[in-house]
Amino acid sequence: MSAHGASWLGGIQSALDPDSPEARAVADLAWLMFAGAGAILLLVVVLTLVAWRGGPVLRGWMSGEALVLGGGIILPVVTLSALLVYGLLLLRDASGATDPHAIRVEVVGHQFWWRVRYPADARGQAFETANEIHIPAGRDVLLRLRSADVIHSFWVPRLAGKLDMIPGQVNELRLRADSPGRVRGQCAEFCGSSHAAMAFDVVVHEAPAFAAWLEAQRLAAVRSSDPFAQRGATLFRDAGCGGCHTVRGTEADGELGPDLTHVASRRTIAAGTLPTHVGTLAGWIADAQGLKPGNRMPAFRQFTGLELRALATYLASLE
Ligand SMILES: [Cu+2]
């Protein structure tokens, strides 16, 4: 996707490098306002120079009623009304009818991560993942946004404007990504100590790759044949991780934290805080509070280095 737009405006989280009709409308409005504000600034600077250094004729004209009425009343009324109409038109386009075949995804904001739920459809059962939203390119997607605790705000600058996630309410956001790739989103409403560590990825696929992803995510966890990973699975059960985490296909069915059935398929853990690999998984288990202060997972200090490694090897096998 980064092929789009000038590179100095680019980046995985740049509102000035839009990759959807919705984000393009926001960027167009921003550029229009920037250009308009620039023109008005220029005008004011010129008028100031004239008032300061201009000849008596020009200065006389400036102190007349015409400029006060024209520049002080008519110009702002016309400019602001035009902007209002343009803004309302953009808003209407953005909240237009939704394709009945839109992909539906539910996203729930938690302190400090994102629960992502795909409903059941003709091809299979519902499932959950976290901090990663996968969508097909070129299709309407309807996101149902909720919060489990405080107000969060869902923002993927390259794909759509931001929308708050409000406790007790469902807000709907429609978007359509133009091209495959990975873009970044971020919680845009201060929600507590680790608000800044509440990011996520939106992964945009071609249709066949999206179908393959859905199919893989629907599968239950595969039991690793590696005895060391199996030891990790036992530790996972005995330490009570399953009280907060679900691993489909095992007895772990906790709801408080992210579903870990395919945790190793995700690029990061803890909502963009760390890349996913054995080392970071072990570090997270040992010191979740040090790595992400105030999050809802306690640090588990009872494990030896070897046990941590076994647990992390087990989690890394959950692809
Ligand atoms: Cu948040």
CSV table of C-alpha atoms and ligand atoms in Angstrom, one decimal:
chain,number,residue,atom,x,y,z
A,1,MET,CA,0.0,0.0,0.0
A,2,SER,CA,2.9,2.3,0.7
A,3,ALA,CA,3.2,2.7,-3.1
A,4,HIS,CA,0.3,5.2,-2.9
A,5,GLY,CA,0.8,8.9,-2.3
A,6,ALA,CA,4.0,10.8,-1.8
A,7,SER,CA,6.4,8.9,0.4
A,8,TRP,CA,7.1,11.8,2.7
A,9,LEU,CA,3.4,11.7,3.6
A,10,GLY,CA,3.4,8.0,3.8
A,11,GLY,CA,3.7,5.4,6.6
A,12,ILE,CA,1.5,2.7,8.0
A,13,GLN,CA,-0.4,5.2,10.1
A,14,SER,CA,-0.6,8.3,8.0
A,15,ALA,CA,-4.0,10.0,7.5
A,16,LEU,CA,-2.3,11.9,4.6
A,17,ASP,CA,-1.8,8.6,2.7
A,18,PRO,CA,-5.4,7.3,2.5
A,19,ASP,CA,-6.2,3.9,1.2
A,20,SER,CA,-10.0,3.9,1.3
A,21,PRO,CA,-12.7,6.2,0.0
A,22,GLU,CA,-13.6,7.1,3.6
A,23,ALA,CA,-10.1,8.1,4.5
A,24,ARG,CA,-9.7,9.9,1.2
A,25,ALA,CA,-12.7,12.1,2.0
A,26,VAL,CA,-11.1,13.0,5.4
A,27,ALA,CA,-7.7,13.8,3.7
A,28,ASP,CA,-9.4,15.8,0.9
A,29,LEU,CA,-11.2,17.9,3.5
A,30,ALA,CA,-8.0,18.4,5.4
A,31,TRP,CA,-6.1,19.5,2.3
A,32,LEU,CA,-8.9,21.9,1.3
A,33,MET,CA,-8.9,23.5,4.7
A,34,PHE,CA,-5.2,23.7,4.7
A,35,ALA,CA,-5.1,25.4,1.3
A,36,GLY,CA,-8.0,27.7,2.3
A,37,ALA,CA,-6.4,28.7,5.6
A,38,GLY,CA,-3.1,29.3,3.7
A,39,ALA,CA,-4.8,31.6,1.2
A,40,ILE,CA,-6.6,33.5,4.0
A,41,LEU,CA,-3.3,33.9,6.0
A,42,LEU,CA,-1.6,35.2,2.9
A,43,LEU,CA,-4.4,37.8,2.4
A,44,VAL,CA,-4.2,38.9,6.0
A,45,VAL,CA,-0.4,39.3,5.7
A,46,VAL,CA,-0.8,41.4,2.5
A,47,LEU,CA,-3.5,43.6,4.1
A,48,THR,CA,-1.3,44.1,7.2
A,49,LEU,CA,1.6,45.2,5.0
A,50,VAL,CA,-0.6,47.5,3.1
A,51,ALA,CA,-2.0,49.0,6.3
A,52,TRP,CA,1.6,49.5,7.5
A,53,ARG,CA,3.5,50.6,4.4
A,54,GLY,CA,0.8,51.4,1.8
A,55,GLY,CA,0.2,54.8,0.2
A,56,PRO,CA,-2.6,57.1,1.4
A,57,VAL,CA,-5.0,55.9,-1.3
A,58,LEU,CA,-4.7,52.2,-0.4
A,59,ARG,CA,-4.9,53.0,3.3
A,60,GLY,CA,-7.9,55.1,2.8
A,61,TRP,CA,-9.6,52.3,0.9
A,62,MET,CA,-8.7,49.9,3.7
A,63,SER,CA,-10.4,52.0,6.4
A,64,GLY,CA,-13.6,52.2,4.3
A,65,GLU,CA,-16.8,50.2,5.1
A,66,ALA,CA,-16.5,48.0,2.1
A,67,LEU,CA,-13.5,46.0,3.4
A,68,VAL,CA,-14.9,45.7,6.9
A,69,LEU,CA,-18.2,44.3,5.6
A,70,GLY,CA,-16.6,42.3,2.8
A,71,GLY,CA,-13.7,40.8,4.7
A,72,GLY,CA,-15.2,40.8,8.2
A,73,ILE,CA,-18.7,39.5,7.5
A,74,ILE,CA,-19.3,38.3,3.9
A,75,LEU,CA,-16.1,36.4,3.4
A,76,PRO,CA,-16.3,34.4,6.6
A,77,VAL,CA,-20.0,33.6,6.1
A,78,VAL,CA,-19.5,32.4,2.6
A,79,THR,CA,-16.4,30.4,3.4
A,80,LEU,CA,-17.8,28.7,6.5
A,81,SER,CA,-21.1,28.0,4.8
A,82,ALA,CA,-19.3,26.4,1.8
A,83,LEU,CA,-17.2,24.3,4.2
A,84,LEU,CA,-20.3,23.2,6.1
A,85,VAL,CA,-22.0,22.1,2.9
A,86,TYR,CA,-18.9,20.3,1.7
A,87,GLY,CA,-18.5,18.6,5.1
A,88,LEU,CA,-22.1,17.5,5.2
A,89,LEU,CA,-21.8,16.0,1.8
A,90,LEU,CA,-18.8,14.1,2.8
A,91,LEU,CA,-20.5,12.9,5.9
A,92,ARG,CA,-23.5,11.7,3.8
A,93,ASP,CA,-21.2,9.7,1.5
A,94,ALA,CA,-19.5,8.2,4.5
A,95,SER,CA,-22.7,7.1,6.2
A,96,GLY,CA,-24.5,5.9,3.1
A,97,ALA,CA,-26.2,2.5,2.6
A,98,THR,CA,-24.1,-0.4,3.5
A,99,ASP,CA,-23.6,-3.4,1.3
A,100,PRO,CA,-25.8,-6.2,2.7
A,101,HIS,CA,-23.0,-8.6,2.0
A,102,ALA,CA,-20.5,-6.5,3.9
A,103,ILE,CA,-18.0,-8.4,6.1
A,104,ARG,CA,-19.1,-7.9,9.7
A,105,VAL,CA,-16.5,-7.7,12.5
A,106,GLU,CA,-17.1,-6.8,16.1
A,107,VAL,CA,-14.3,-5.0,17.9
A,108,VAL,CA,-14.3,-4.5,21.6
A,109,GLY,CA,-12.0,-2.1,23.3
A,110,HIS,CA,-10.4,-3.3,26.6
A,111,GLN,CA,-7.8,-1.7,28.8
A,112,PHE,CA,-5.5,-2.1,26.9
A,113,TRP,CA,-6.1,-4.3,23.9
A,114,TRP,CA,-8.7,-5.1,21.2
A,115,ARG,CA,-11.0,-8.1,21.1
A,116,VAL,CA,-11.9,-8.9,17.5
A,117,ARG,CA,-14.8,-11.2,16.9
A,118,TYR,CA,-15.9,-12.8,13.5
A,119,PRO,CA,-19.5,-14.0,13.6
A,120,ALA,CA,-20.5,-17.4,12.3
A,121,ASP,CA,-21.4,-17.6,8.7
A,122,ALA,CA,-22.4,-20.2,6.1
A,123,ARG,CA,-18.8,-21.4,6.0
A,124,GLY,CA,-18.2,-21.9,9.7
A,125,GLN,CA,-18.4,-21.0,13.3
A,126,ALA,CA,-17.7,-17.7,15.0
A,127,PHE,CA,-14.2,-17.1,16.4
A,128,GLU,CA,-12.2,-14.5,18.2
A,129,THR,CA,-8.8,-13.1,17.8
A,130,ALA,CA,-7.0,-10.0,19.2
A,131,ASN,CA,-5.3,-6.8,18.1
A,132,GLU,CA,-5.4,-7.8,14.4
A,133,ILE,CA,-8.3,-7.2,12.1
A,134,HIS,CA,-8.1,-9.1,8.8
A,135,ILE,CA,-10.3,-7.9,5.9
A,136,PRO,CA,-10.5,-8.4,2.1
A,137,ALA,CA,-9.5,-5.6,-0.2
A,138,GLY,CA,-12.2,-3.8,-2.2
A,139,ARG,CA,-15.1,-5.0,-0.1
A,140,ASP,CA,-17.3,-3.2,2.3
A,141,VAL,CA,-16.6,-4.0,6.0
A,142,LEU,CA,-18.9,-3.1,8.8
A,143,LEU,CA,-17.2,-2.8,12.1
A,144,ARG,CA,-19.4,-2.9,15.2
A,145,LEU,CA,-17.4,-1.1,17.9
A,146,ARG,CA,-18.0,-1.6,21.6
A,147,SER,CA,-16.2,-1.1,24.9
A,148,ALA,CA,-15.8,-3.4,27.8
A,149,ASP,CA,-14.7,-0.7,30.3
A,150,VAL,CA,-13.9,2.9,29.6
A,151,ILE,CA,-14.2,5.1,26.5
A,152,HIS,CA,-11.7,4.1,23.8
A,153,SER,CA,-11.4,5.4,20.3
A,154,PHE,CA,-10.9,3.3,17.2
A,155,TRP,CA,-8.6,4.9,14.6
A,156,VAL,CA,-7.0,3.5,11.5
A,157,PRO,CA,-5.9,6.7,9.8
A,158,ARG,CA,-5.3,5.2,6.4
A,159,LEU,CA,-8.7,3.6,6.3
A,160,ALA,CA,-11.3,5.7,8.2
A,161,GLY,CA,-11.9,8.6,10.5
A,162,LYS,CA,-11.9,7.9,14.2
A,163,LEU,CA,-14.9,6.7,16.1
A,164,ASP,CA,-15.3,6.4,19.9
A,165,MET,CA,-16.1,3.1,21.6
A,166,ILE,CA,-18.5,3.9,24.3
A,167,PRO,CA,-19.5,1.6,27.2
A,168,GLY,CA,-23.1,0.4,26.7
A,169,GLN,CA,-23.3,1.4,23.1
A,170,VAL,CA,-22.6,0.0,19.7
A,171,ASN,CA,-21.1,2.4,17.1
A,172,GLU,CA,-20.8,1.2,13.5
A,173,LEU,CA,-18.0,2.1,11.2
A,174,ARG,CA,-18.0,1.2,7.6
A,175,LEU,CA,-14.9,1.1,5.5
A,176,ARG,CA,-13.4,-0.4,2.4
A,177,ALA,CA,-9.7,-0.8,1.9
A,178,ASP,CA,-8.4,-0.3,-1.7
A,179,SER,CA,-5.3,-2.5,-1.7
A,180,PRO,CA,-3.7,-5.4,0.2
A,181,GLY,CA,-1.1,-4.7,2.8
A,182,ARG,CA,-0.8,-3.9,6.5
A,183,VAL,CA,-1.8,-0.7,8.2
A,184,ARG,CA,-1.7,0.4,11.8
A,185,GLY,CA,-4.4,1.6,14.1
A,186,GLN,CA,-4.2,3.1,17.5
A,187,CYS,CA,-6.5,3.9,20.4
A,188,ALA,CA,-7.2,7.6,20.1
A,189,GLU,CA,-8.9,8.4,23.4
A,190,PHE,CA,-6.8,8.4,26.6
A,191,CYS,CA,-8.0,5.3,28.4
A,192,GLY,CA,-5.5,4.7,31.3
A,193,SER,CA,-1.9,4.0,32.1
A,194,SER,CA,-1.1,2.0,29.0
A,195,HIS,CA,-3.3,3.8,26.5
A,196,ALA,CA,-0.2,4.5,24.4
A,197,ALA,CA,0.5,0.8,24.1
A,198,MET,CA,-2.9,0.0,22.6
A,199,ALA,CA,-2.3,-0.4,18.9
A,200,PHE,CA,-3.4,-2.9,16.4
A,201,ASP,CA,-2.9,-4.0,12.8
A,202,VAL,CA,-5.4,-4.1,10.0
A,203,VAL,CA,-4.3,-6.7,7.5
A,204,VAL,CA,-5.9,-6.3,4.0
A,205,HIS,CA,-5.8,-9.4,1.9
A,206,GLU,CA,-6.8,-10.4,-1.7
A,207,ALA,CA,-10.0,-12.4,-1.5
A,208,PRO,CA,-8.4,-15.9,-1.7
A,209,ALA,CA,-5.9,-15.1,1.1
A,210,PHE,CA,-8.7,-13.7,3.2
A,211,ALA,CA,-10.7,-16.9,2.8
A,212,ALA,CA,-7.7,-19.0,3.7
A,213,TRP,CA,-7.0,-16.8,6.8
A,214,LEU,CA,-10.6,-17.3,8.0
A,215,GLU,CA,-10.4,-21.0,7.5
A,216,ALA,CA,-7.2,-21.3,9.5
A,217,GLN,CA,-8.5,-19.1,12.3
A,218,ARG,CA,-11.6,-21.2,12.7
A,219,LEU,CA,-9.6,-24.4,13.4
A,220,ALA,CA,-9.1,-25.4,17.0
A,221,ALA,CA,-5.5,-25.3,18.3
A,222,VAL,CA,-3.3,-28.2,17.1
A,223,ARG,CA,-1.6,-30.2,19.8
A,224,SER,CA,2.2,-29.9,19.3
A,225,SER,CA,4.1,-33.2,19.1
A,226,ASP,CA,7.1,-31.5,20.7
A,227,PRO,CA,7.4,-32.8,24.3
A,228,PHE,CA,8.8,-29.5,25.5
A,229,ALA,CA,5.8,-27.6,24.1
A,230,GLN,CA,3.6,-30.2,25.8
A,231,ARG,CA,5.3,-29.5,29.1
A,232,GLY,CA,4.4,-25.9,28.5
A,233,ALA,CA,0.8,-26.8,27.8
A,234,THR,CA,0.7,-28.6,31.2
A,235,LEU,CA,2.2,-25.6,33.0
A,236,PHE,CA,-0.4,-23.4,31.2
A,237,ARG,CA,-3.2,-25.5,32.6
A,238,ASP,CA,-1.7,-25.8,36.1
A,239,ALA,CA,-0.9,-22.1,36.5
A,240,GLY,CA,-4.6,-21.2,35.7
A,241,CYS,CA,-3.9,-19.3,32.5
A,242,GLY,CA,-7.0,-20.8,31.1
A,243,GLY,CA,-9.1,-18.9,33.7
A,244,CYS,CA,-8.5,-15.7,31.6
A,245,HIS,CA,-7.5,-17.1,28.2
A,246,THR,CA,-9.3,-19.4,25.7
A,247,VAL,CA,-7.4,-21.9,23.6
A,248,ARG,CA,-10.0,-23.6,21.5
A,249,GLY,CA,-9.6,-27.4,21.5
A,250,THR,CA,-8.4,-27.4,25.1
A,251,GLU,CA,-10.1,-26.9,28.4
A,252,ALA,CA,-8.9,-23.2,28.6
A,253,ASP,CA,-12.0,-21.1,28.1
A,254,GLY,CA,-11.3,-17.9,30.0
A,255,GLU,CA,-12.8,-14.7,28.6
A,256,LEU,CA,-10.9,-11.9,30.4
A,257,GLY,CA,-7.9,-11.8,28.1
A,258,PRO,CA,-7.1,-12.3,24.4
A,259,ASP,CA,-8.0,-15.7,22.8
A,260,LEU,CA,-4.7,-17.5,22.4
A,261,THR,CA,-5.9,-20.3,20.0
A,262,HIS,CA,-3.7,-18.8,17.2
A,263,VAL,CA,-1.6,-16.3,19.1
A,264,ALA,CA,1.5,-17.2,17.2
A,265,SER,CA,-0.2,-16.3,13.9
A,266,ARG,CA,-0.3,-12.7,15.1
A,267,ARG,CA,2.5,-10.2,14.4
A,268,THR,CA,2.6,-8.7,17.9
A,269,ILE,CA,1.5,-9.5,21.5
A,270,ALA,CA,0.0,-7.1,24.0
A,271,ALA,CA,-1.5,-4.8,21.3
A,272,GLY,CA,1.6,-3.9,19.3
A,273,THR,CA,3.8,-3.8,22.4
A,274,LEU,CA,6.2,-6.6,21.4
A,275,PRO,CA,6.8,-8.7,18.3
A,276,THR,CA,5.6,-12.3,18.7
A,277,HIS,CA,8.4,-14.9,19.4
A,278,VAL,CA,9.5,-17.3,22.1
A,279,GLY,CA,11.7,-14.7,23.9
A,280,THR,CA,9.0,-12.0,24.1
A,281,LEU,CA,6.3,-14.5,25.1
A,282,ALA,CA,8.5,-15.7,28.0
A,283,GLY,CA,9.3,-12.1,29.0
A,284,TRP,CA,5.6,-11.2,28.9
A,285,ILE,CA,4.6,-14.0,31.2
A,286,ALA,CA,7.3,-13.2,33.7
A,287,ASP,CA,6.7,-9.4,33.7
A,288,ALA,CA,3.5,-8.4,32.0
A,289,GLN,CA,3.2,-5.5,34.4
A,290,GLY,CA,6.7,-4.2,33.8
A,291,LEU,CA,6.2,-4.3,30.1
A,292,LYS,CA,2.8,-2.8,30.0
A,293,PRO,CA,1.9,-1.1,33.3
A,294,GLY,CA,-1.6,-1.4,34.6
A,295,ASN,CA,-2.8,-4.1,32.1
A,296,ARG,CA,-5.1,-6.8,33.5
A,297,MET,CA,-2.6,-9.7,33.4
A,298,PRO,CA,-0.6,-10.3,36.6
A,299,ALA,CA,3.1,-10.9,36.3
A,300,PHE,CA,3.9,-14.6,37.0
A,301,ARG,CA,7.1,-14.7,38.9
A,302,GLN,CA,7.0,-18.3,40.1
A,303,PHE,CA,8.4,-19.9,37.0
A,304,THR,CA,12.0,-20.9,36.5
A,305,GLY,CA,13.7,-19.9,33.2
A,306,LEU,CA,13.2,-23.4,31.8
A,307,GLU,CA,9.5,-23.3,32.7
A,308,LEU,CA,9.0,-19.9,31.1
A,309,ARG,CA,10.7,-21.3,28.0
A,310,ALA,CA,8.4,-24.3,27.9
A,311,LEU,CA,5.3,-22.1,28.3
A,312,ALA,CA,6.6,-19.8,25.5
A,313,THR,CA,7.4,-22.7,23.3
A,314,TYR,CA,3.8,-24.0,23.8
A,315,LEU,CA,2.4,-20.6,22.9
A,316,ALA,CA,4.7,-20.2,19.9
A,317,SER,CA,3.3,-23.5,18.6
A,318,LEU,CA,-0.3,-22.1,18.5
A,319,GLU,CA,-0.1,-20.8,15.0
B,1,CU,CU,-7.9,2.7,24.7
